[in-house]
Amino acid sequence: MWRTRAAAACVICRSLANSSYGIKRKSPLQNLHLVSRSIHHPYYPSSKFQRPPLRISVQLFSSLNRLPLRKTKLLNVKYGYQFHRNFWLARLASRLLKLRYLILGSAVGGGYTVKKTYDQWKDMMPDLDEYKWIVPDFIWELDEHIDFEKLIKALPDADDLAKLLPDFDKIGESFTSLKGFFSPGSPGETAFRATDQGYDNDKQYKKVSDKEKIDQLQEELLRTQLKYQRMLERLEKENKELRKLVLQRDDKGIHQRKLKKSLIDMYSEVLDILSDYDASYNTQDHLPRVVVVGDQSAGKTSVLEMIAQARIFPRGSGEMMTRSPVKVTLSEGPHHVALFKDSSREFDLTKEEDLAALRNEIEIRMRNSVKEGCTVSTETISLSVKGPGLQRMVLVDLPGVISTVTSGMAPDTKETIFSISKAYMQNPNAIILCIQDGSVDAERSIVTDLVSQMDPQGKRTIFVLTKVDLAEKNVASPNRIQQIIEGKLFPMKALGYFAVVTGKGNSSESIESIKEYEEEFFQNSKLLKTCMLKAHQVTTKNLSLAVSDCFWKMVRESVEQQADAFKATRFNLETEWKNNYPRLRELDRNELFEKAKNEILDEVISLTQVTPKHWEEILQKTLWERVSTHVIENIYLPAAQTMNSGTFNTTVDIKLKQWTDKQLPNKAVEVAWETLQEEFSRFMTEQKGKEHDDIFDKLKQAVKEESIKRHKWNERAEDSLRVIQHNALEDRSISDKQQWDAAIHFMEETLQSRLKDTESVIEDMVGPDWKKRWLYWIGRTKEQNIRNETKNELEKLIKCNEEHAAYLANDEVTTVRKNLEARGITVDPCLIKDTWHQIYRRYFLKTALNHCNLCRRGFYYYQRHFVDSELECNDIVLFWRIQRMLAITANTLRQQLTNTEVRRLEKNVKEVLEDFAEDNEKKVKLLTGKRVQLAEDLKKVREIQEKLEAFIEALHQEK
């Protein structure tokens, strides 16, 4: 039943459609069309209700062929309608239909022309698939952050768009009021014809204006790019402020939690360790970093400063300023600061005084790193720059390449700079940032040839043309700049090409003013407007983003290989240690120094454990050895030549007083200081059996020498010691027989020692006696024979007068000389006197020893002051006084040693060890050997591997 009704409805619809053409009033077809389509038609394959698409309604009223209107055959209208012939109405309808075709045809034709023009422009664009790395990653990830489906749903649907189209029925009704205007021969008909002819003229005009439209589209595209770039910069600025707030909040919470190191800081630490690592096992540093190379004054430093957003480097007009490699680690932080690796001072880069101080410090470090006779240095200065919005990367600024060595430079400066540049660029993972000065002729470039040698394929080179503003003014043909940026002028190849402006040449310009000048220049530059330069190839901002992305791409590709290489090196070193030192711990140089430091301090503490008796015995013995010659020669012998005891005592007192005031205290302090040194050296050099490690010997010797050099005895000690010694020598009262016997024993030992020395001197003078001549077949020389004959004559003289004085008279010398001449021996008077001195000395010492034996029983007479006694023992009292002075002096010095000087020496040793601990060169010099070097390499390799693994783990987490 429903299908029958539907078929009948369809018949009615078709009949109405056929009979309604040309009716003046509104046709019922439009009222029934949607309804009829919504009914199930047996003629349609789908019975499902479908809303007619927008394109169907458009196709009903569009045509691109502009076919002529055919004459419509009017049908007889049934159902009570009578058709009236009216030619002006037909003409009006034809004009209306023609106007409709013109309007819609022009719209569609214009759309087609625009689409064709866009396709042609699109085909002209280069393929940028190889340069996708230049565009930041977050651009490709916008679909993850923006919900495009919501945007599509927010757009109006087809019905809403259909409502926006004009109501052609109302347009038809409005045109009825213009029938007079469109009558035959009227101006309206003429206007329609003119419009018809104008359509053909428009078609020709569109062909002529295609080029202008392309130019307009290019300008529009450029303005759109600049617009979106400004939007990106605004978003980045807002993001920078937000990150700054977040980092400041983290900065305030450092005391609550340990602040996690940033990824770039972890990577920079690895590079710092590698720079100090002595690669003895062919483990090369292939970790990526951005190596900045260029000719001198090409603008390398300016590019770095623009990337770091601060004027941090020393500047000079034409002279060489970069004298050593400078490693700059850029990272994000809440404040814009800079600090050196070996210093805790932070330079605030927002303050001009801190910037000046930083530049001065960099210049001082550069000059200090340059050795005498050189111009540049290979020593790397490590600098970290933190700030909001900085791109994370590690850059190394190298000295500028020169072509000629000028006056004041070392002769090998040019070769040294080349070798430094090659050493950094030969790293297969290093990104080469080649800086070329755009204001000079390209043929004068030196660095491009060097870069092309190190990276002939250009897989890791980024070319930067600086001073483009000057180049645009000075270069006659702008196409030359385009050739440079397209890589067609230089023989080198590069991964990307960039053009930048780094200021107007004024060193006092701020970074912000330079950025504004650069943006303004490129916005108005003909190079960009004429498409010689692309928008993504200009400004240091785009350069910084591209270099950072390339850097991290290279890091992700190579860091794991480097970690594996160091893992293999670690295994080799551990195997070598186990084979050579299986029972020893792997102590590096610092750990060995700490061990040696503890041993040295223990040995210094051992000085306090020396017994007082040992100190006093050593001091007394050493002091007497030092002063005995003076006592015998200058005090005892002159006093013994006197005739009575009173004169003897007076002479002794005078000479002892003089000796005490001038020499004795100073000698005593010297003896004490030498004794302390000897005991300290004994403890330091004493081997402790199997526990002794000879690897510390050089260090201990250096510590001992430096500590002794720094130690100074208390100056007040001599004054107090002088008083004590003077009082001791004035005392003559021997209290008991034991002290008397001890004095006699002390005197006998001293005299016997002197007699032995005198006998040895006489033997050297006169030669061997007859026993040695017979047993050892040794003869006398001529001079010894003369001295022997002289000795015999002098001995006869002493036998004749046993109380002879200590000196020969002139007549006695003459008598001895004549007696020898009578036997044919010619003798000089000086030889006679010299021989007499030794002969008389031996005679006197023997006489004094005999007198000592007599005085053994003289203590009784001493107590009675030798009254009614022929025995006089004043010499025994003298030696007792000397012996007692020695004992008291030794005791006083021992107290000074144990109470003051040992502690001061211990303090000096600690200071020396602390100074040595901070001096790495000193430690390397004093702790040497294969064992030390192997442990050092093993420690460094382990540290590098561990930091690399931690960095790789953090890198994966960031992904």
PDB file of C-alpha atoms in Angstrom, residues 108 288 912 955:
ATOM      1  CA  VAL A 108      33.667  28.786 -10.872  1.00  0.00           C
ATOM      2  CA  PRO A 288      79.355  15.323  19.628  1.00  0.00           C
ATOM      3  CA  VAL A 912     102.260  21.468  53.108  1.00  0.00           C
ATOM      4  CA  LEU A 955      68.021  10.923  27.464  1.00  0.00           C
TER       5      LEU A 955
END
